[in-house]
Short mmCIF file of N, CA, C and O in Angstrom, two decimals:
data_model
loop_
_atom_site.label_atom_id
_atom_site.label_comp_id
_atom_site.label_asym_id
_atom_site.label_seq_id
_atom_site.Cartn_x
_atom_site.Cartn_y
_atom_site.Cartn_z
N UNK A 298 27.33 -215.98 40.90
CA UNK A 298 26.89 -214.70 40.38
C UNK A 298 26.76 -214.75 38.86
O UNK A 298 25.78 -214.26 38.31
N UNK A 299 27.75 -215.30 38.17
CA UNK A 299 27.72 -215.29 36.70
C UNK A 299 27.06 -216.54 36.11
O UNK A 299 26.81 -216.58 34.91
N UNK A 300 26.77 -217.54 36.94
CA UNK A 300 26.16 -218.76 36.43
C UNK A 300 27.10 -219.68 35.70
O UNK A 300 26.67 -220.62 35.05
N UNK A 301 28.40 -219.46 35.84
CA UNK A 301 29.38 -220.34 35.18
C UNK A 301 29.84 -221.49 36.09
O UNK A 301 30.28 -222.51 35.58
N UNK A 302 29.76 -221.26 37.41
CA UNK A 302 30.17 -222.29 38.38
C UNK A 302 29.09 -222.41 39.43
O UNK A 302 28.38 -221.47 39.76
N UNK A 303 28.95 -223.62 40.00
CA UNK A 303 28.04 -223.89 41.08
C UNK A 303 28.86 -224.09 42.35
O UNK A 303 29.87 -224.81 42.32
N UNK A 304 28.45 -223.50 43.44
CA UNK A 304 29.14 -223.59 44.72
C UNK A 304 28.23 -224.23 45.75
O UNK A 304 27.03 -223.88 45.83
N UNK A 305 28.78 -225.13 46.55
CA UNK A 305 28.01 -225.74 47.63
C UNK A 305 28.92 -225.85 48.85
O UNK A 305 30.00 -226.39 48.78
N UNK A 306 28.44 -225.26 49.98
CA UNK A 306 29.16 -225.38 51.24
C UNK A 306 28.90 -226.78 51.79
O UNK A 306 27.79 -227.08 52.23
N UNK A 307 29.90 -227.63 51.75
CA UNK A 307 29.76 -229.05 52.16
C UNK A 307 29.84 -229.21 53.67
O UNK A 307 29.10 -230.01 54.25
N UNK A 308 30.73 -228.44 54.29
CA UNK A 308 30.87 -228.54 55.75
C UNK A 308 31.47 -227.26 56.30
O UNK A 308 32.16 -226.51 55.58
N UNK A 309 31.21 -227.06 57.58
CA UNK A 309 31.76 -225.93 58.29
C UNK A 309 32.13 -226.40 59.69
O UNK A 309 31.34 -227.08 60.34
N UNK A 310 33.32 -226.04 60.14
CA UNK A 310 33.75 -226.38 61.51
C UNK A 310 34.23 -225.08 62.14
O UNK A 310 35.23 -224.54 61.71
N UNK A 311 33.45 -224.51 63.09
CA UNK A 311 32.24 -225.06 63.68
C UNK A 311 31.04 -224.92 62.72
O UNK A 311 31.10 -224.20 61.75
N UNK A 312 29.96 -225.61 63.09
CA UNK A 312 28.72 -225.53 62.31
C UNK A 312 27.60 -225.11 63.25
O UNK A 312 27.42 -225.76 64.28
N UNK A 313 26.87 -224.08 62.91
CA UNK A 313 27.09 -223.17 61.80
C UNK A 313 28.36 -222.35 62.01
O UNK A 313 28.93 -222.37 63.09
N UNK A 314 28.80 -221.62 60.97
CA UNK A 314 30.02 -220.83 61.13
C UNK A 314 29.94 -219.93 62.37
O UNK A 314 28.88 -219.43 62.71
N UNK A 315 31.11 -219.79 63.01
CA UNK A 315 31.12 -219.09 64.29
C UNK A 315 32.25 -218.08 64.43
O UNK A 315 33.04 -217.86 63.49
N UNK A 316 32.34 -217.53 65.59
CA UNK A 316 33.32 -216.53 65.97
C UNK A 316 34.74 -217.06 65.87
O UNK A 316 35.01 -218.18 66.26
N UNK A 317 35.64 -216.28 65.32
CA UNK A 317 37.06 -216.54 65.12
C UNK A 317 37.29 -217.46 63.92
O UNK A 317 36.64 -217.30 62.91
N UNK A 318 38.20 -218.43 64.01
CA UNK A 318 38.61 -219.20 62.87
C UNK A 318 37.65 -220.36 62.56
O UNK A 318 37.24 -221.09 63.46
N UNK A 319 37.31 -220.51 61.28
CA UNK A 319 36.44 -221.54 60.78
C UNK A 319 37.19 -222.32 59.69
O UNK A 319 38.05 -221.78 59.02
N UNK A 320 36.79 -223.56 59.49
CA UNK A 320 37.29 -224.37 58.40
C UNK A 320 36.09 -224.77 57.56
O UNK A 320 35.12 -225.35 58.10
N UNK A 321 36.12 -224.44 56.28
CA UNK A 321 35.02 -224.79 55.38
C UNK A 321 35.53 -225.71 54.29
O UNK A 321 36.68 -225.66 53.87
N UNK A 322 34.63 -226.57 53.83
CA UNK A 322 34.87 -227.36 52.62
C UNK A 322 33.77 -226.98 51.62
O UNK A 322 32.57 -227.03 51.97
N UNK A 323 34.20 -226.52 50.43
CA UNK A 323 33.23 -226.16 49.39
C UNK A 323 33.40 -227.09 48.19
O UNK A 323 34.51 -227.53 47.90
N UNK A 324 32.29 -227.36 47.52
CA UNK A 324 32.29 -228.11 46.27
C UNK A 324 32.05 -227.12 45.16
O UNK A 324 31.12 -226.31 45.24
N UNK A 325 32.89 -227.13 44.13
CA UNK A 325 32.72 -226.24 42.98
C UNK A 325 32.57 -227.11 41.74
O UNK A 325 33.39 -228.01 41.49
N UNK A 326 31.51 -226.83 40.97
CA UNK A 326 31.23 -227.58 39.77
C UNK A 326 30.99 -226.61 38.59
O UNK A 326 30.54 -225.48 38.82
N UNK A 327 31.23 -227.09 37.41
CA UNK A 327 30.92 -226.32 36.20
C UNK A 327 29.40 -226.21 36.08
O UNK A 327 28.66 -227.03 36.61
N UNK A 328 28.95 -225.15 35.41
CA UNK A 328 27.53 -224.94 35.12
C UNK A 328 27.37 -224.62 33.63
O UNK A 328 28.16 -223.87 33.09
N UNK A 329 26.36 -225.23 33.02
CA UNK A 329 26.04 -224.93 31.65
C UNK A 329 24.54 -224.79 31.54
O UNK A 329 23.79 -225.74 31.85
N UNK A 330 24.07 -223.64 31.13
CA UNK A 330 22.64 -223.35 30.97
C UNK A 330 21.86 -223.71 32.22
O UNK A 330 20.75 -224.29 32.13
N UNK A 331 22.43 -223.41 33.37
CA UNK A 331 21.74 -223.66 34.65
C UNK A 331 21.81 -225.08 35.15
O UNK A 331 21.20 -225.43 36.15
N UNK A 332 22.55 -225.95 34.44
CA UNK A 332 22.67 -227.35 34.83
C UNK A 332 24.06 -227.58 35.43
O UNK A 332 25.08 -227.23 34.81
N UNK A 333 24.08 -228.18 36.62
CA UNK A 333 25.36 -228.46 37.31
C UNK A 333 26.08 -229.59 36.56
O UNK A 333 25.48 -230.63 36.28
N UNK A 334 27.37 -229.36 36.28
CA UNK A 334 28.14 -230.33 35.54
C UNK A 334 29.27 -230.93 36.33
O UNK A 334 29.16 -231.14 37.53
N UNK A 335 30.37 -231.14 35.65
CA UNK A 335 31.53 -231.82 36.23
C UNK A 335 32.20 -230.99 37.32
O UNK A 335 32.12 -229.77 37.32
N UNK A 336 32.87 -231.66 38.29
CA UNK A 336 33.64 -230.94 39.29
C UNK A 336 34.68 -230.03 38.66
O UNK A 336 35.31 -230.38 37.66
N UNK A 337 34.86 -228.85 39.25
CA UNK A 337 35.83 -227.86 38.78
C UNK A 337 37.16 -228.12 39.49
O UNK A 337 37.36 -227.69 40.62
N UNK A 338 38.04 -228.86 38.83
CA UNK A 338 39.34 -229.19 39.43
C UNK A 338 40.35 -228.12 39.02
O UNK A 338 40.19 -227.45 38.00
N UNK A 339 41.38 -227.97 39.82
CA UNK A 339 42.44 -227.04 39.51
C UNK A 339 42.07 -225.56 39.58
O UNK A 339 42.70 -224.73 38.99
N UNK A 340 41.00 -225.26 40.32
CA UNK A 340 40.54 -223.88 40.44
C UNK A 340 41.46 -223.06 41.31
O UNK A 340 42.02 -223.57 42.28
N UNK A 341 41.59 -221.80 40.97
CA UNK A 341 42.23 -220.81 41.83
C UNK A 341 41.12 -220.15 42.61
O UNK A 341 40.18 -219.61 42.01
N UNK A 342 41.20 -220.18 43.93
CA UNK A 342 40.12 -219.68 44.79
C UNK A 342 40.64 -218.63 45.74
O UNK A 342 41.69 -218.82 46.36
N UNK A 343 39.89 -217.54 45.85
CA UNK A 343 40.19 -216.47 46.79
C UNK A 343 38.99 -216.29 47.70
O UNK A 343 37.85 -216.21 47.22
N UNK A 344 39.24 -216.23 49.01
CA UNK A 344 38.20 -216.09 50.04
C UNK A 344 38.31 -214.69 50.63
O UNK A 344 39.37 -214.30 51.10
N UNK A 345 37.18 -213.94 50.62
CA UNK A 345 37.21 -212.57 51.11
C UNK A 345 36.07 -212.34 52.11
O UNK A 345 34.95 -212.06 51.72
N UNK A 346 36.37 -212.47 53.41
CA UNK A 346 35.36 -212.12 54.42
C UNK A 346 35.28 -210.60 54.54
O UNK A 346 36.29 -209.90 54.50
N UNK A 347 34.04 -210.09 54.69
CA UNK A 347 33.83 -208.64 54.76
C UNK A 347 32.63 -208.33 55.64
O UNK A 347 31.60 -209.00 55.53
N UNK A 348 32.75 -207.30 56.46
CA UNK A 348 31.63 -206.82 57.28
C UNK A 348 31.11 -205.52 56.68
O UNK A 348 31.71 -204.46 56.89
N UNK A 349 30.02 -205.55 55.93
CA UNK A 349 29.53 -204.35 55.27
C UNK A 349 29.11 -203.26 56.26
O UNK A 349 29.27 -202.06 55.96
N UNK A 350 28.60 -203.63 57.43
CA UNK A 350 28.17 -202.64 58.40
C UNK A 350 29.33 -201.81 58.96
O UNK A 350 29.17 -200.68 59.39
N UNK A 351 30.55 -202.43 58.97
CA UNK A 351 31.72 -201.77 59.52
C UNK A 351 32.73 -201.38 58.45
O UNK A 351 33.74 -200.74 58.73
N UNK A 352 32.47 -201.83 57.21
CA UNK A 352 33.35 -201.54 56.08
C UNK A 352 34.78 -202.06 56.27
O UNK A 352 35.74 -201.36 55.97
N UNK A 353 34.91 -203.29 56.80
CA UNK A 353 36.23 -203.89 56.92
C UNK A 353 36.14 -205.41 56.79
O UNK A 353 35.05 -205.99 56.88
N UNK A 354 37.28 -205.99 56.52
CA UNK A 354 37.38 -207.45 56.41
C UNK A 354 38.24 -207.98 57.52
O UNK A 354 38.15 -207.54 58.67
N UNK A 355 39.10 -208.91 57.18
CA UNK A 355 40.02 -209.51 58.11
C UNK A 355 41.41 -209.49 57.53
O UNK A 355 41.58 -209.51 56.30
N UNK A 356 42.42 -209.44 58.39
CA UNK A 356 43.80 -209.44 57.92
C UNK A 356 44.34 -210.87 57.74
O UNK A 356 45.40 -211.05 57.16
N UNK A 357 43.61 -211.85 58.23
CA UNK A 357 44.06 -213.24 58.12
C UNK A 357 43.50 -213.85 56.85
O UNK A 357 42.29 -213.92 56.66
N UNK A 358 44.38 -214.26 56.00
CA UNK A 358 44.00 -214.80 54.68
C UNK A 358 43.77 -216.31 54.78
O UNK A 358 44.58 -217.03 55.37
N UNK A 359 42.69 -216.78 54.21
CA UNK A 359 42.37 -218.20 54.19
C UNK A 359 43.28 -218.94 53.19
O UNK A 359 43.49 -218.46 52.07
N UNK A 360 43.80 -220.08 53.61
CA UNK A 360 44.54 -220.97 52.73
C UNK A 360 43.53 -221.89 52.04
O UNK A 360 42.54 -222.28 52.63
N UNK A 361 43.83 -222.21 50.80
CA UNK A 361 42.93 -223.08 50.02
C UNK A 361 43.70 -224.32 49.62
O UNK A 361 44.78 -224.22 49.03
N UNK A 362 43.15 -225.47 49.96
CA UNK A 362 43.77 -226.75 49.60
C UNK A 362 42.74 -227.62 48.88
O UNK A 362 41.60 -227.74 49.33
N UNK A 363 43.15 -228.22 47.75
CA UNK A 363 42.30 -229.17 47.05
C UNK A 363 42.15 -230.41 47.92
O UNK A 363 43.10 -230.88 48.54
N UNK A 364 40.92 -230.92 47.96
CA UNK A 364 40.63 -232.12 48.74
C UNK A 364 40.72 -233.35 47.79
O UNK A 364 40.73 -233.20 46.57
N UNK A 365 40.74 -234.57 48.36
CA UNK A 365 40.78 -235.78 47.51
C UNK A 365 39.58 -235.91 46.57
O UNK A 365 39.73 -236.40 45.46
N UNK A 366 38.40 -235.46 47.01
CA UNK A 366 37.20 -235.53 46.15
C UNK A 366 37.29 -234.42 45.11
O UNK A 366 37.48 -233.24 45.45
N UNK A 367 37.14 -234.75 43.83
CA UNK A 367 37.24 -233.79 42.75
C UNK A 367 36.30 -232.59 42.96
O UNK A 367 35.11 -232.77 43.28
N UNK A 368 36.85 -231.39 42.81
CA UNK A 368 36.05 -230.19 42.92
C UNK A 368 35.85 -229.68 44.33
O UNK A 368 35.22 -228.64 44.52
N UNK A 369 36.36 -230.39 45.33
CA UNK A 369 36.22 -229.95 46.71
C UNK A 369 37.50 -229.25 47.17
O UNK A 369 38.61 -229.71 46.87
N UNK A 370 37.30 -228.13 47.93
CA UNK A 370 38.39 -227.33 48.39
C UNK A 370 38.21 -227.02 49.87
O UNK A 370 37.10 -226.67 50.31
N UNK A 371 39.28 -227.11 50.63
CA UNK A 371 39.26 -226.78 52.05
C UNK A 371 39.76 -225.34 52.20
O UNK A 371 40.83 -224.97 51.69
N UNK A 372 38.96 -224.51 52.91
CA UNK A 372 39.28 -223.12 53.14
C UNK A 372 39.54 -222.94 54.62
O UNK A 372 38.63 -223.17 55.44
N UNK A 373 40.76 -222.54 54.99
CA UNK A 373 41.05 -222.42 56.42
C UNK A 373 42.24 -221.48 56.62
O UNK A 373 43.23 -221.61 55.91
N UNK A 374 42.20 -220.59 57.58
CA UNK A 374 41.03 -220.29 58.39
C UNK A 374 40.15 -219.22 57.73
O UNK A 374 40.67 -218.27 57.15
N UNK A 375 38.85 -219.40 57.78
CA UNK A 375 37.91 -218.35 57.41
C UNK A 375 37.71 -217.58 58.71
O UNK A 375 37.00 -218.02 59.60
N UNK A 376 38.39 -216.44 58.83
CA UNK A 376 38.49 -215.72 60.08
C UNK A 376 37.37 -214.69 60.21
O UNK A 376 37.34 -213.70 59.50
N UNK A 377 36.44 -214.98 61.12
CA UNK A 377 35.30 -214.10 61.41
C UNK A 377 35.49 -213.61 62.82
O UNK A 377 34.87 -214.06 63.76
N UNK A 378 36.41 -212.67 62.96
CA UNK A 378 36.99 -212.27 64.25
C UNK A 378 36.16 -211.32 65.08
O UNK A 378 36.51 -210.99 66.20
N UNK A 379 35.01 -210.91 64.55
CA UNK A 379 34.19 -209.92 65.26
C UNK A 379 32.72 -210.34 65.17
O UNK A 379 32.28 -210.76 64.10
N UNK A 380 31.97 -210.27 66.26
CA UNK A 380 30.53 -210.58 66.16
C UNK A 380 29.84 -209.61 65.21
O UNK A 380 30.21 -208.45 65.13
N UNK A 381 28.85 -210.10 64.49
CA UNK A 381 28.07 -209.26 63.58
C UNK A 381 27.82 -209.96 62.27
O UNK A 381 28.07 -211.14 62.09
N UNK A 382 27.34 -209.15 61.34
CA UNK A 382 26.97 -209.64 59.99
C UNK A 382 28.17 -209.67 59.08
O UNK A 382 28.86 -208.66 58.90
N UNK A 383 28.44 -210.84 58.50
CA UNK A 383 29.58 -211.04 57.58
C UNK A 383 29.06 -211.49 56.22
O UNK A 383 28.12 -212.27 56.12
N UNK A 384 29.75 -211.05 55.17
CA UNK A 384 29.56 -211.57 53.81
C UNK A 384 30.90 -212.16 53.39
O UNK A 384 31.90 -211.45 53.34
N UNK A 385 30.88 -213.46 53.08
CA UNK A 385 32.12 -214.15 52.69
C UNK A 385 32.03 -214.46 51.20
O UNK A 385 31.21 -215.30 50.79
N UNK A 386 32.85 -213.78 50.40
CA UNK A 386 32.87 -214.01 48.94
C UNK A 386 33.91 -215.07 48.63
O UNK A 386 35.05 -214.99 49.09
N UNK A 387 33.50 -216.05 47.86
CA UNK A 387 34.42 -217.07 47.35
C UNK A 387 34.46 -216.89 45.85
O UNK A 387 33.45 -217.04 45.14
N UNK A 388 35.65 -216.52 45.34
CA UNK A 388 35.87 -216.27 43.91
C UNK A 388 36.70 -217.45 43.38
O UNK A 388 37.74 -217.77 43.95
N UNK A 389 36.19 -218.06 42.32
CA UNK A 389 36.89 -219.22 41.73
C UNK A 389 37.13 -219.01 40.26
O UNK A 389 36.25 -218.51 39.52
N UNK A 390 38.32 -219.39 39.83
CA UNK A 390 38.66 -219.28 38.41
C UNK A 390 39.28 -220.60 37.96
O UNK A 390 40.19 -221.12 38.60
N UNK A 391 38.75 -221.11 36.85
CA UNK A 391 39.29 -222.29 36.20
C UNK A 391 39.74 -221.90 34.81
O UNK A 391 39.59 -220.75 34.40
N UNK A 392 40.25 -222.86 34.06
CA UNK A 392 40.65 -222.58 32.68
C UNK A 392 39.45 -222.18 31.83
O UNK A 392 39.58 -221.40 30.88
N UNK A 393 38.26 -222.66 32.21
CA UNK A 393 37.07 -222.41 31.39
C UNK A 393 36.06 -221.42 31.96
O UNK A 393 35.16 -220.99 31.26
N UNK A 394 36.20 -221.07 33.26
CA UNK A 394 35.15 -220.24 33.89
C UNK A 394 35.72 -219.39 35.01
O UNK A 394 36.76 -219.71 35.61
N UNK A 395 34.98 -218.30 35.31
CA UNK A 395 35.30 -217.43 36.44
C UNK A 395 33.99 -217.01 37.06
O UNK A 395 33.12 -216.46 36.36
N UNK A 396 33.83 -217.29 38.34
CA UNK A 396 32.57 -217.00 38.99
C UNK A 396 32.80 -216.80 40.48
O UNK A 396 33.88 -217.09 40.99
N UNK A 397 31.75 -216.34 41.18
CA UNK A 397 31.86 -216.16 42.64
C UNK A 397 30.50 -216.37 43.28
O UNK A 397 29.48 -216.36 42.61
N UNK A 398 30.58 -216.55 44.60
CA UNK A 398 29.37 -216.70 45.43
C UNK A 398 29.59 -215.93 46.71
O UNK A 398 30.74 -215.73 47.12
N UNK A 399 28.51 -215.47 47.31
CA UNK A 399 28.60 -214.75 48.58
C UNK A 399 27.74 -215.51 49.62
O UNK A 399 26.55 -215.69 49.42
N UNK A 400 28.42 -215.95 50.68
CA UNK A 400 27.70 -216.58 51.82
C UNK A 400 27.55 -215.50 52.88
O UNK A 400 28.47 -214.74 53.16
N UNK A 401 26.36 -215.45 53.49
CA UNK A 401 26.06 -214.40 54.48
C UNK A 401 25.69 -215.05 55.82
O UNK A 401 24.85 -215.93 55.87
N UNK A 402 26.41 -214.59 56.88
CA UNK A 402 26.20 -215.15 58.22
C UNK A 402 26.22 -214.04 59.25
O UNK A 402 26.98 -213.08 59.13
N UNK A 403 25.43 -214.19 60.29
CA UNK A 403 25.47 -213.34 61.45
C UNK A 403 26.20 -214.13 62.54
O UNK A 403 25.76 -215.22 62.93
N UNK A 404 27.34 -213.62 62.98
CA UNK A 404 28.19 -214.31 63.93
C UNK A 404 27.97 -213.76 65.35
O UNK A 404 28.00 -212.54 65.54
N UNK A 405 27.78 -214.67 66.28
CA UNK A 405 27.64 -214.27 67.66
C UNK A 405 28.91 -214.63 68.42
O UNK A 405 29.60 -215.61 68.10
N UNK A 406 29.25 -213.83 69.43
CA UNK A 406 30.48 -214.06 70.21
C UNK A 406 30.29 -215.26 71.12
O UNK A 406 29.23 -215.65 71.49
#
């Protein structure tokens, strides 16, 4: 959103994201003037699944673990417990930047 960090969904289990618990790996990198830079290590990440059509999220909070590859983070469980349209916001903060991204999925039961 702010152009300070670049986010890339590296993997999803299941793929594509599905009903109930999902495990995602995201890559977060610094951004400068629209150019992707170095991996963002040591980031604090918050995952917020939300269903705008129903005005609710989930009570199950995703755990975030740094992966061996620099800038990669495992998010689990990303709980999409109800069929329908979901917006999953990933908010990341490093010592130098604060940014977020919204992934949008329609989940079928």
